XYZ file of C-alpha atoms in Angstrom:
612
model
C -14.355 19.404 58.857
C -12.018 16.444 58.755
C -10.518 16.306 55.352
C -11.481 13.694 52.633
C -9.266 10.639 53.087
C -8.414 9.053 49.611
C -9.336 5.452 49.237
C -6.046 3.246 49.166
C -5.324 2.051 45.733
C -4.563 -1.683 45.067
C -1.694 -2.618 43.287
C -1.874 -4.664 40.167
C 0.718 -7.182 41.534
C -1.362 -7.990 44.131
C -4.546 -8.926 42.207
C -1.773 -11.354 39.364
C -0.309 -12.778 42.375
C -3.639 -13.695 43.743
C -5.272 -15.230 40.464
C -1.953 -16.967 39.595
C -2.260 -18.886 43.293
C -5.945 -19.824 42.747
C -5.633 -20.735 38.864
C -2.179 -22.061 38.407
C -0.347 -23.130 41.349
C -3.522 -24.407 43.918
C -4.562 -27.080 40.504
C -0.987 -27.896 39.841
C -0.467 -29.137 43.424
C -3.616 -30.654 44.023
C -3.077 -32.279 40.751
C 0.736 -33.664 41.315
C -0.385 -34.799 45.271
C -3.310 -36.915 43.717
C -1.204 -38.117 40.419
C 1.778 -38.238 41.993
C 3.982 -41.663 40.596
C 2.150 -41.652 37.683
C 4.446 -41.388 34.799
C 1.051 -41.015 32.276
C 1.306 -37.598 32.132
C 4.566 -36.878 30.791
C 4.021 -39.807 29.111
C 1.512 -37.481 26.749
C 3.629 -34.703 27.104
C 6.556 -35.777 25.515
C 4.331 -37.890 22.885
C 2.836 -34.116 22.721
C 6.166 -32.473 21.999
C 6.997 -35.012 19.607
C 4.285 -35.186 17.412
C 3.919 -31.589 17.462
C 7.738 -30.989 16.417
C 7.465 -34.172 14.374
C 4.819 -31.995 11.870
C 6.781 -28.912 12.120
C 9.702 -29.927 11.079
C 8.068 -32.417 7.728
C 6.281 -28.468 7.519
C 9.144 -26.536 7.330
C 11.439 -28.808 5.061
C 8.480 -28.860 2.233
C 8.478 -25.052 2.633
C 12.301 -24.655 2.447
C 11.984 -27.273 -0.339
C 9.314 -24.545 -2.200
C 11.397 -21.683 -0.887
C 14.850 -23.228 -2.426
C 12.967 -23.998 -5.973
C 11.184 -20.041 -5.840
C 14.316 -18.734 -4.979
C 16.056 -20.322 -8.003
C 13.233 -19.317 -11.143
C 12.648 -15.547 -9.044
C 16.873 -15.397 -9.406
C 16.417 -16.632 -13.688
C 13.777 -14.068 -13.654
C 16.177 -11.429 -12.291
C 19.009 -12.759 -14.402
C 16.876 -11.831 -17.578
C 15.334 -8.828 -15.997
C 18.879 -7.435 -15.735
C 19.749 -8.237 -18.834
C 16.847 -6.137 -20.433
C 17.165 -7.462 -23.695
C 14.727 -9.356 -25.576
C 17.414 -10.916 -27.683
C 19.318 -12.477 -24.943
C 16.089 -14.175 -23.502
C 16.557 -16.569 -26.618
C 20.131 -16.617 -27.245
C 22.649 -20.072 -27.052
C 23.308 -18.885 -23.988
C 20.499 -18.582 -21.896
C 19.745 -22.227 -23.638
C 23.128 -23.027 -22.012
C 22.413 -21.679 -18.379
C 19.169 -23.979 -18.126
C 20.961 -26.538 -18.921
C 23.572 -26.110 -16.513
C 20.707 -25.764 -14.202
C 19.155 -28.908 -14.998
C 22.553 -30.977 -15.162
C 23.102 -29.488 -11.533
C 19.825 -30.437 -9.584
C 18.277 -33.297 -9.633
C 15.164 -32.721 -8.890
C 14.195 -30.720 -11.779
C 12.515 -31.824 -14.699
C 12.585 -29.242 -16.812
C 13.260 -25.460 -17.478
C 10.947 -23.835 -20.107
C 11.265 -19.792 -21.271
C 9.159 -18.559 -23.814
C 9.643 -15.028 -24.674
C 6.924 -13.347 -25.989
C 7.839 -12.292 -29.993
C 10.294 -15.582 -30.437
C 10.310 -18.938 -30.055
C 10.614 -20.827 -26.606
C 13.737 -22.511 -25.196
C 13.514 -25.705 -23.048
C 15.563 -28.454 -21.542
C 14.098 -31.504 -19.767
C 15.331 -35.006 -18.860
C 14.589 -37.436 -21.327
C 12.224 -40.271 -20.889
C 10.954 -38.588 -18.119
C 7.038 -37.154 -19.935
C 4.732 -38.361 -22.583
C 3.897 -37.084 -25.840
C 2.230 -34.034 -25.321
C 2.575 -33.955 -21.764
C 4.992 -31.808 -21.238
C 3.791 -29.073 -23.815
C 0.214 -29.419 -21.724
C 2.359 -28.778 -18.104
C 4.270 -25.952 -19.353
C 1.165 -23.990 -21.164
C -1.052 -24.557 -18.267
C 1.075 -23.098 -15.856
C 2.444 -20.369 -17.929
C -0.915 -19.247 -18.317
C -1.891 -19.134 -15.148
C 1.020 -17.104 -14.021
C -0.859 -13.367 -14.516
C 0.430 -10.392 -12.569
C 1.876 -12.696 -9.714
C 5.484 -12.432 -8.881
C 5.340 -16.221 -8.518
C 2.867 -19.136 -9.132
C 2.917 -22.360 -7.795
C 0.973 -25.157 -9.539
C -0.967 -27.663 -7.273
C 1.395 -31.083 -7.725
C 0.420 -33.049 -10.967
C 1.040 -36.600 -11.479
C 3.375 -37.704 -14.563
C 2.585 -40.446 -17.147
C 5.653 -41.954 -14.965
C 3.876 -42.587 -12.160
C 5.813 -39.578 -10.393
C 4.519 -36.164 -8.846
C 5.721 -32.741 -10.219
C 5.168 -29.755 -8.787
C 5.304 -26.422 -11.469
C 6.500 -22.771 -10.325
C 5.629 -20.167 -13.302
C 6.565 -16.276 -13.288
C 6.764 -13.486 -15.951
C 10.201 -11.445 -17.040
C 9.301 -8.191 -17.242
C 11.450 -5.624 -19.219
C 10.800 -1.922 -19.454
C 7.527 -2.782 -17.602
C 6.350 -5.356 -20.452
C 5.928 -8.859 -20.065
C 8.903 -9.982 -22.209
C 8.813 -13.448 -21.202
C 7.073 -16.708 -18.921
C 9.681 -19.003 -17.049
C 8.554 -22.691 -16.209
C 10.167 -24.778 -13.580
C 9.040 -28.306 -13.299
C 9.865 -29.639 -9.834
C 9.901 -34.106 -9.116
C 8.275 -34.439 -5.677
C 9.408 -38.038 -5.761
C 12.113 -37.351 -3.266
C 10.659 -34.309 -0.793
C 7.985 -37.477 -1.102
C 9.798 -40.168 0.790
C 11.588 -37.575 2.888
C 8.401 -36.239 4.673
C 6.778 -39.831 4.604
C 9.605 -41.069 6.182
C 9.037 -45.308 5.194
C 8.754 -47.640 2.555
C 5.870 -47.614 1.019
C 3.191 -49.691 3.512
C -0.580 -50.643 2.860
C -3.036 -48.432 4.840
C -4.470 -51.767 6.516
C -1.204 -52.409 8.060
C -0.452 -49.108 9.544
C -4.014 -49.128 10.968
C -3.705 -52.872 12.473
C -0.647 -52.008 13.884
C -0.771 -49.085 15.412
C 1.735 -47.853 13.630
C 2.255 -43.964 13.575
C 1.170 -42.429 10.142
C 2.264 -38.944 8.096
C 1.125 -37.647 5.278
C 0.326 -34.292 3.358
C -2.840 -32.954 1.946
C -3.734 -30.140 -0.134
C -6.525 -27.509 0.683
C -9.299 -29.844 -0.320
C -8.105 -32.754 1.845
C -6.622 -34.907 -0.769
C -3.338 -37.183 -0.451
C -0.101 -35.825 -2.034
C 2.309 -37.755 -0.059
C 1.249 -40.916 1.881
C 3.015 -43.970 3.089
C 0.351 -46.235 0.800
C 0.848 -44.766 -2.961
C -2.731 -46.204 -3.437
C -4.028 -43.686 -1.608
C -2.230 -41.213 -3.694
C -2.889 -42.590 -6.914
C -6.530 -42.665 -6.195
C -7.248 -39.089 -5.408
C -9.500 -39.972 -2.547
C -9.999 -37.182 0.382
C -9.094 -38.104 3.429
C -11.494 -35.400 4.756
C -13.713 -38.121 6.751
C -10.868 -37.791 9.736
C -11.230 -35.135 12.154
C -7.823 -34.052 12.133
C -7.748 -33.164 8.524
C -11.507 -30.831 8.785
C -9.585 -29.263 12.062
C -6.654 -28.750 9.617
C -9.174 -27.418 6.844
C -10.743 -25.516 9.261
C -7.694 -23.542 10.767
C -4.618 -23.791 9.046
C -5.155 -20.090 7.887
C -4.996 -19.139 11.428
C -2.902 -21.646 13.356
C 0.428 -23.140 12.278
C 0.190 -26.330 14.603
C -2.342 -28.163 16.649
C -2.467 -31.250 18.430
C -5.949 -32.907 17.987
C -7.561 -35.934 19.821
C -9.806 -37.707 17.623
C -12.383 -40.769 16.737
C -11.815 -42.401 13.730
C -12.956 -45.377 11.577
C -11.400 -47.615 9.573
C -13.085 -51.530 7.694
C -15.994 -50.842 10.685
C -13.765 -50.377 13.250
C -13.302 -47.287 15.757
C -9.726 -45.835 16.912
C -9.086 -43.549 19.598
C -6.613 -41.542 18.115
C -4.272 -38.849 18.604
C -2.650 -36.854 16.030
C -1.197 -33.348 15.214
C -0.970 -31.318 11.916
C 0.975 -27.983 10.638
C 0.392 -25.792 7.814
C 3.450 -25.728 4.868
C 2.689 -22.443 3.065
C 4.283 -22.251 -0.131
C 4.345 -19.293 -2.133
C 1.782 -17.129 -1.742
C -1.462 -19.374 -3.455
C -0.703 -22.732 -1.523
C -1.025 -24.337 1.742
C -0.254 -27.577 2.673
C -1.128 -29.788 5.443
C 1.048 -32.117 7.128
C -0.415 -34.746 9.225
C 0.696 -37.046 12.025
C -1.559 -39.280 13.315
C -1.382 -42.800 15.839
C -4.042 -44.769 18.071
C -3.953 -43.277 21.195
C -3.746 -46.436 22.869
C -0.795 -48.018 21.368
C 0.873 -44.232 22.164
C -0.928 -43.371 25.136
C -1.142 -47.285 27.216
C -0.918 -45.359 30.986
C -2.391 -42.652 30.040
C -6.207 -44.131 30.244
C -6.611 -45.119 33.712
C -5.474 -41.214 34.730
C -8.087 -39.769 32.153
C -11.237 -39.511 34.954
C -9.524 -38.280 37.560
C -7.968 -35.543 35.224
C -11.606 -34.908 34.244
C -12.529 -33.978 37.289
C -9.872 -32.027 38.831
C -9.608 -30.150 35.752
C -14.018 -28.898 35.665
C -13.952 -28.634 39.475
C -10.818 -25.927 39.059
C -11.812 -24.815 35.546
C -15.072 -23.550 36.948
C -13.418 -21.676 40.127
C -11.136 -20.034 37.720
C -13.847 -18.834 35.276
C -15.862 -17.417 38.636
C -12.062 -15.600 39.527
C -11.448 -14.574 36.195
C -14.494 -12.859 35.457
C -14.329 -10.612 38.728
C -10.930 -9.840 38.233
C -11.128 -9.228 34.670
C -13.725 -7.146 35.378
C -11.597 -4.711 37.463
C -8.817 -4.864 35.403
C -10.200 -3.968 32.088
C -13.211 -1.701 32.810
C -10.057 1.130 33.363
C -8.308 -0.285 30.203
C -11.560 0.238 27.620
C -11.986 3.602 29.848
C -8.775 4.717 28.440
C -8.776 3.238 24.981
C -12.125 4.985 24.346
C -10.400 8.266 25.665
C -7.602 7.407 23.020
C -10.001 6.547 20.208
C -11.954 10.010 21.137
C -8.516 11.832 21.055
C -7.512 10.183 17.575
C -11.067 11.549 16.391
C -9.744 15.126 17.189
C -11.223 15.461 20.481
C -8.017 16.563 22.392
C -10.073 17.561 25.699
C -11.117 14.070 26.690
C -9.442 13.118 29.934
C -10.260 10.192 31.952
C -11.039 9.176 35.326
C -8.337 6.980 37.526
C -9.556 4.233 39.320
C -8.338 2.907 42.488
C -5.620 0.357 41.310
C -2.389 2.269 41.437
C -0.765 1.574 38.271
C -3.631 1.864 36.375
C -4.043 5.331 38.224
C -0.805 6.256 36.969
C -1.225 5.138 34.107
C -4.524 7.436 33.791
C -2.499 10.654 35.414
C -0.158 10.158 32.349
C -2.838 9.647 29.896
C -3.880 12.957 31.004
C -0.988 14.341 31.159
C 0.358 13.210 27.581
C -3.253 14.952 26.355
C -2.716 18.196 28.213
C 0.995 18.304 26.226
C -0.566 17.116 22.843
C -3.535 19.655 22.982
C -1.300 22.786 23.606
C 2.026 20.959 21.208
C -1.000 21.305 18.285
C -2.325 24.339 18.987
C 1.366 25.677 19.111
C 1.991 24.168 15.858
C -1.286 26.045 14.071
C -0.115 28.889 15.528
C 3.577 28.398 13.508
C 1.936 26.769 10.449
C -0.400 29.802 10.361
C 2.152 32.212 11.245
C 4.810 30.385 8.390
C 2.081 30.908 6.127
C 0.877 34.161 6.179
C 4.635 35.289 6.326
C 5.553 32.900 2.713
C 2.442 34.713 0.817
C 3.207 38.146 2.235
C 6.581 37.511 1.119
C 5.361 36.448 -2.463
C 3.084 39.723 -2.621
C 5.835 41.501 -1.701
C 7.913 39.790 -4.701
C 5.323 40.435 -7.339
C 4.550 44.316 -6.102
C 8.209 44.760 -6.321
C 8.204 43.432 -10.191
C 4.849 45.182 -10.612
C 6.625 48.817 -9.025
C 9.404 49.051 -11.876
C 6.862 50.418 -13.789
C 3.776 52.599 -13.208
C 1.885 51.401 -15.674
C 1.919 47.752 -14.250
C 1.222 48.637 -10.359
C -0.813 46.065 -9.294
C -0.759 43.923 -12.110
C 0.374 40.471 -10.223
C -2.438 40.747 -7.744
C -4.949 41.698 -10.186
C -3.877 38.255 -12.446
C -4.165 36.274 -9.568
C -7.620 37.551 -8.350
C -8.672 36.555 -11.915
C -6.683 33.170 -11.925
C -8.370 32.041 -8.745
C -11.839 33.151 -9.858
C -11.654 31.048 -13.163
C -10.574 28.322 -10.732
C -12.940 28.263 -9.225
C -15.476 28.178 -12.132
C -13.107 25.278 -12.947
C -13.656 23.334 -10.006
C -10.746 23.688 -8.354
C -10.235 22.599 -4.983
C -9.305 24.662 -2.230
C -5.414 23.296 -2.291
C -5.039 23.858 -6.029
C -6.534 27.297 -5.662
C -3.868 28.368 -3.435
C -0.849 27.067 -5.934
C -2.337 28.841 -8.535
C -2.654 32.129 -6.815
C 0.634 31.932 -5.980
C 1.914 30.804 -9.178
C 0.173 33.937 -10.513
C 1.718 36.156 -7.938
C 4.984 35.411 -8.745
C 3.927 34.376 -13.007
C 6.368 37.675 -13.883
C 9.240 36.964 -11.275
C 11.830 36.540 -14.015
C 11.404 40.082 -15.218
C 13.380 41.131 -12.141
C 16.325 40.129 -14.161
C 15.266 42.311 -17.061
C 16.996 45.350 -17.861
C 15.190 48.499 -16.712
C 15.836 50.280 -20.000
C 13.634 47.564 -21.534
C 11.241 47.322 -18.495
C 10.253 50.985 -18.583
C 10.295 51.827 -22.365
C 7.241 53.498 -22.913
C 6.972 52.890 -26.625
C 6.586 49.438 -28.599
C 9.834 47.206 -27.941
C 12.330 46.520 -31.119
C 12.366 42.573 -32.297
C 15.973 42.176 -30.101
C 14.421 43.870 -27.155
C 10.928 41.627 -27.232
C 13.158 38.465 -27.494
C 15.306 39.888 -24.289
C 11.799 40.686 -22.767
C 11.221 37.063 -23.855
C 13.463 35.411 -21.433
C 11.314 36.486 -18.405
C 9.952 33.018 -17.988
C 12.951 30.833 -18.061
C 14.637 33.236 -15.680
C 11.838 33.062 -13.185
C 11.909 29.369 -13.391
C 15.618 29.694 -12.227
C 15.373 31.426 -9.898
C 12.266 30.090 -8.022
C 13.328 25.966 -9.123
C 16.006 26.340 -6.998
C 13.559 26.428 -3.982
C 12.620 22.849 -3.566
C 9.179 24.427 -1.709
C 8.375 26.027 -4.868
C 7.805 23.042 -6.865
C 3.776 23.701 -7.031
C 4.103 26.904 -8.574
C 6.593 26.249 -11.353
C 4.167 25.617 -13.951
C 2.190 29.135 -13.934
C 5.561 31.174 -13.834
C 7.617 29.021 -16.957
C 4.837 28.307 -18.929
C 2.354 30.819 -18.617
C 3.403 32.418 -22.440
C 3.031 29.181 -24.200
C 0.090 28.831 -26.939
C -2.241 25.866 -27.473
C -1.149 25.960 -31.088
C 2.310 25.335 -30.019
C 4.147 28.951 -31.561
C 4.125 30.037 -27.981
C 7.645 30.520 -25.809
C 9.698 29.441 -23.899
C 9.359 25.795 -25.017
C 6.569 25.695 -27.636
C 4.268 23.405 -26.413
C 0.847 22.462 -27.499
C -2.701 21.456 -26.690
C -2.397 19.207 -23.618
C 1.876 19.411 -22.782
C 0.581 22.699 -21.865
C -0.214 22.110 -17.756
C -3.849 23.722 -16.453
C -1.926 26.006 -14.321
C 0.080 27.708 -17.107
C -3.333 28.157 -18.890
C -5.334 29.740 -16.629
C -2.364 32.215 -15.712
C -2.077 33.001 -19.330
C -6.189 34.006 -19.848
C -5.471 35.754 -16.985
C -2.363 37.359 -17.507
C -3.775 38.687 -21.106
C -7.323 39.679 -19.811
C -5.618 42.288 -17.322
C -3.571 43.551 -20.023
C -6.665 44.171 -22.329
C -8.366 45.864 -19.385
C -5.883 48.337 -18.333
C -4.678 51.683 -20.169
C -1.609 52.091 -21.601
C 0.640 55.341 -22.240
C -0.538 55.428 -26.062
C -4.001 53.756 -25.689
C -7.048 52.915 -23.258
C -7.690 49.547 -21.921
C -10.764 47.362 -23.503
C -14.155 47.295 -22.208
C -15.075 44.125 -21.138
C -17.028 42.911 -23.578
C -14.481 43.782 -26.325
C -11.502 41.829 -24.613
C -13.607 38.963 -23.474
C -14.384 39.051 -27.754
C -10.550 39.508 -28.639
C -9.767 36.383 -25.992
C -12.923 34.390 -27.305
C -11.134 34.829 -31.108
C -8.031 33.436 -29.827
C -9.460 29.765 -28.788
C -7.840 26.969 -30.320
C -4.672 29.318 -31.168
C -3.433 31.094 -27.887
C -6.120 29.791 -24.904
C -7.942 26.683 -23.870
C -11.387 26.661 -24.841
C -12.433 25.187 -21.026
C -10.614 27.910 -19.663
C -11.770 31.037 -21.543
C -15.312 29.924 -21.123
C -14.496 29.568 -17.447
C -13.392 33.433 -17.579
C -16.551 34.446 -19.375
C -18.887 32.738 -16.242
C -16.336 34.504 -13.985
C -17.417 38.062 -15.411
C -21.065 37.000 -16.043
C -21.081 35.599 -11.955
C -19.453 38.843 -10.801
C -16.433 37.158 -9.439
C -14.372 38.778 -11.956
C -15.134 42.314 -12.581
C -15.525 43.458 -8.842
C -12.283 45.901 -7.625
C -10.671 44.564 -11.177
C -13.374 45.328 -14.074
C -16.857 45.517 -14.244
C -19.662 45.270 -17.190
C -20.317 48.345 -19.344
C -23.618 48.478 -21.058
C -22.426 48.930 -25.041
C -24.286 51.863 -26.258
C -23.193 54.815 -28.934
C -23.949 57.336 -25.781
C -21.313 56.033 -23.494
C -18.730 58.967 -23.330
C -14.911 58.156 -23.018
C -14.649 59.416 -19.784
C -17.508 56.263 -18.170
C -15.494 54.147 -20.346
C -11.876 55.119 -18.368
C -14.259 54.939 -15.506
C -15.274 51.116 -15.796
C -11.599 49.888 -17.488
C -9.262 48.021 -15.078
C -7.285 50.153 -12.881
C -3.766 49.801 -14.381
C -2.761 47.876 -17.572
C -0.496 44.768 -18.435
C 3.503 46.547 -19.345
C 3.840 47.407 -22.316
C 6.017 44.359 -23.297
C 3.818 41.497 -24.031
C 2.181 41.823 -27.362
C -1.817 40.699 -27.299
C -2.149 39.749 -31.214
């Protein structure tokens, strides 16, 4: 049997080379051999170009005209913010800096700063608002500010005839709003710079010919316009086609160049204009609009227009045919591989994918595969470790607490047995999963500091003396030093420092109360006591349940959390607490001591730690 031969695989160049020739270079020649002498068509071009650059630049000088004004009240803002002082927000000097500020630039108006316990400062150029107008401006637009960094007011015309722009923000100090700072901006000269003339009626620019610019806001009316008219009468300007394409996609594209109908006193114009998008702050766009009839811009361009038309569908529909077979085999291999990805991001890590016959996207395939193959066994390796790191940090914590727990006999076991019963209240709790494991940990290790304790203390087998309780006493803040140095330890702080402090706030090491106290160092404290009620000591037997469940219920509101202890109490009644720790006794005048040794906890909380 002849073996399989493997179809030959075609190389990506191949198929770009091939669609370039038929799409780009086959019109392009056809197109200069037919048009060739014509000068029409960089004619448009460069009328293109310029139009285009003509907006972007009026664009980007109203934005760096925004940007240099929000740059100057963020930097008063940050000036005050540094100072964090209220008292300086309304002091001579402060007065003095906005004046400065004003004396400096031109442009502004005014400079208003009204902190919010005192009364406001404000400079302004005189002569320049009317009664009450200023007070209106400034109130508006600090109210409007809210929790933006900056606001900047839609453009407002004066009594004077001029245009003002506002830009508002809030000084915040020790996270209060401590004051609003005002800027009011003139337009009047931005305004000539982006018009660009004297000021001309809109009849002449439109019996001319002449090339017009001008800015609208987000609704289509005339901020800046060559006739002030136009301005002053608020009218939208949204019956020309350029300005709906503007409206229509200045969120998504910066610059367009638009051919366009328009009518003016019952006459049409073939016109061509462009527009950008000036984005100030982060509440306002702007559009900036060039427009001019195409035919006073355009005169040669007219007699090329049908032949253009033609060439242009004949080839346009040849490369749509091209494009979609070629397409085709170029991304049916692509989505192949980005639904293999997308399966693989799921979790899937065994999805693989097929290569196709094009040989880079076969490659590209092999090392899809191949980066899976590494990724599936890099994560399984890493489970292994995390596992591995895991098991090894508890058994290392067990170990700890049974070598605490093995100074003395009476208190074998005593660490494992609090943390059976911390989880199980938990978990009665609501705990999740996560915060389960911290606090059986934390209750592992809840008596680490007693490692530090003498042994002389440690093993007494009678009642300790007042100075050797207060040694015994220390256990928690030496555990905390020890394990705080451990940055992994963090979680499980709480349960080991805090785990002798009372609700009522007479507990140690820090005497906190009521809700200071963290849930952790709660539970691990029911916990903690309940195995010392349920164990025997050297001088006395450990509690039935029911008794110390009684003695913890008494100390609610004092020692324990109500939410807790009643969370221990459906641990015992559910069984979850009881089972290889302590389990229910029925209460009755027969039960001998013997059963009741019999049913106690196997070993009892040391001696140290008095219950009352």
């Amino acid at each position: 049997m002849k073996p399989n031969r493997k179809a030959p695989k075609i190389k990506l160049i191949y198929l770009a080379v091939c669609t370039l020739l038929l799409v780009g270079l086959v019109p392009l020649l056809l197109t200069g051999w037919l048009l060739s002498g014509r000068t029409g068509r960089e004619l448009r071009a460069v009328e293109n170009r310029y139009q285009i650059q003509l907006v972007q630049e009026k664009a980007r000088q109203i934005e760096l005209f925004g940007q240099h004004y929000s740059d100057l009240v963020l930097s008063l803002r940050r000036s005050f913010e540094l100072a964090r002082s209220s008292a300086f927000l309304a002091s001579p000097e402060t007065e003095q800096q906005l004046g400065q500020i004003l004396k400096n630039d031109g442009d502004i108006l005014a400079l208003y700063l009204k902190p919010s316990d005192g009364e406001s400062l404000s400079v302004f150029r005189p002569g320049v608002f009317a009664t009450g107008e200023y007070d209106s401006i400034v109130t508006d637009a600090a109210s409007r500010t809210g929790a933006q960094e900056l606001l900047i007011g839609q453009p407002v015309k004066l009594a004077s005839g001029d245009y003002a722009m506002t830009l508002s923000s809030k000084v915040r100090i020790n996270e209060q709003v401590a004051a609003s700072i005002v800027a009011i901006v003139s337009l009047k000269e931005i305004g000539k710079s982006i018009v660009g003339m004297e000021p001309t009626q809109e009849s002449q620019l439109w019996n001319a010919g002449l090339p017009m610019v001008f800015v609208v806001d987000q609704q289509g009316t005339a901020l800046f316009h060559p006739d002030s008219k136009l301005v002053d009468s608020k009218k939208p300007l949204t019956d020309l086609k350029i300005v709906q394409e503007w409206q229509e996609s200045n969120s998504q594209i910066q610059s367009g160049l638009v051919p366009f109908t328009a009518q003016f006193n019952g006459k049409n114009y073939e016109m061509i204009g462009a527009y950008s998008t000036a984005q100030l702050g982060r509440n306002m766009k702007l559009g900036v609009i060039t427009m001019q009839d195409e035919a006073k811009a355009l005169a040669s361009v007219s007699e090329m227009r049908h032949q253009t038309w033609i060439i242009s569908l004949a080839f346009a529909f040849l490369a749509l045919i091209a494009g979609i077979i070629f397409a085709r085999l170029l991304t049916k291999p692509v989505e192949n591989l980005t639904e293999a990805a997308m399966r693989i991001a799921s979790g899937d890590l065994t999805t693989r994918v097929v290569t196709g016959n094009i040989a880079e996207i076969g490659a590209l395939g092999n090392s899809f595969n191949l980066m899976a193959d590494e990724l599936q066994d890099y994560i399984e390796k890493l489970a292994r470790a995390a596992n591995e790191n895991r098991e090894l940090f508890v058994g290392t914590v067990k170990a700890l607490a049974a070598a605490i727990d093995g100074k003395d006999k009476y208190t074998r076991g005593h660490s494992e047995r609090v943390a059976r019963i911390s989880v199980a209240i938990g978990r009665q709790l609501g705990l999740s999963e996560d915060e389960l494991e911290k606090l059986r940990i934390s209750a592992l290790l809840h008596d680490i500091g007693k490692i530090a304790i003498d042994d002389n203390i440690l093993k007494k087998p009678a009642a300790l003396t007042p100075e050797e309780y207060e040694i015994m006493k220390t256990h928690p803040q030496k555990g905390y030093k020890i394990m705080s140095q451990i940055p992994a330890m963090k979680d499980f702080l709480p349960g080991m420092y805090m785990h002798h402090e009372m609700v009522n706030g007479q507990g140690y090491p820090q005497g906190l109360k009521g809700d200071e106290i963290p849930l952790q160092a709660k539970i691990v404290s029911v916990a903690d006591t309940f195995d010392a009620m349920t164990i025997d000591r050297p001088y006395s037997k450990g509690m039935l349940l029911n008794e110390a469940l009684e003695r913890i219920k008494s100390l609610v509101g004092t020692r324990y959390d109500e939410k807790v202890v009643e969370a221990l109490v459906k641990g015992c009644e559910a069984g979850e607490i009881g089972r290889g720790i302590v389990r229910y006794l029925a209460e009755n005048s027969n039960e001998t001591e013997a059963s009741r040794q019999g049913e106690a906890a196997q070993q009892r909380y040391e001696e140290k730690k008095s219950v009352a």
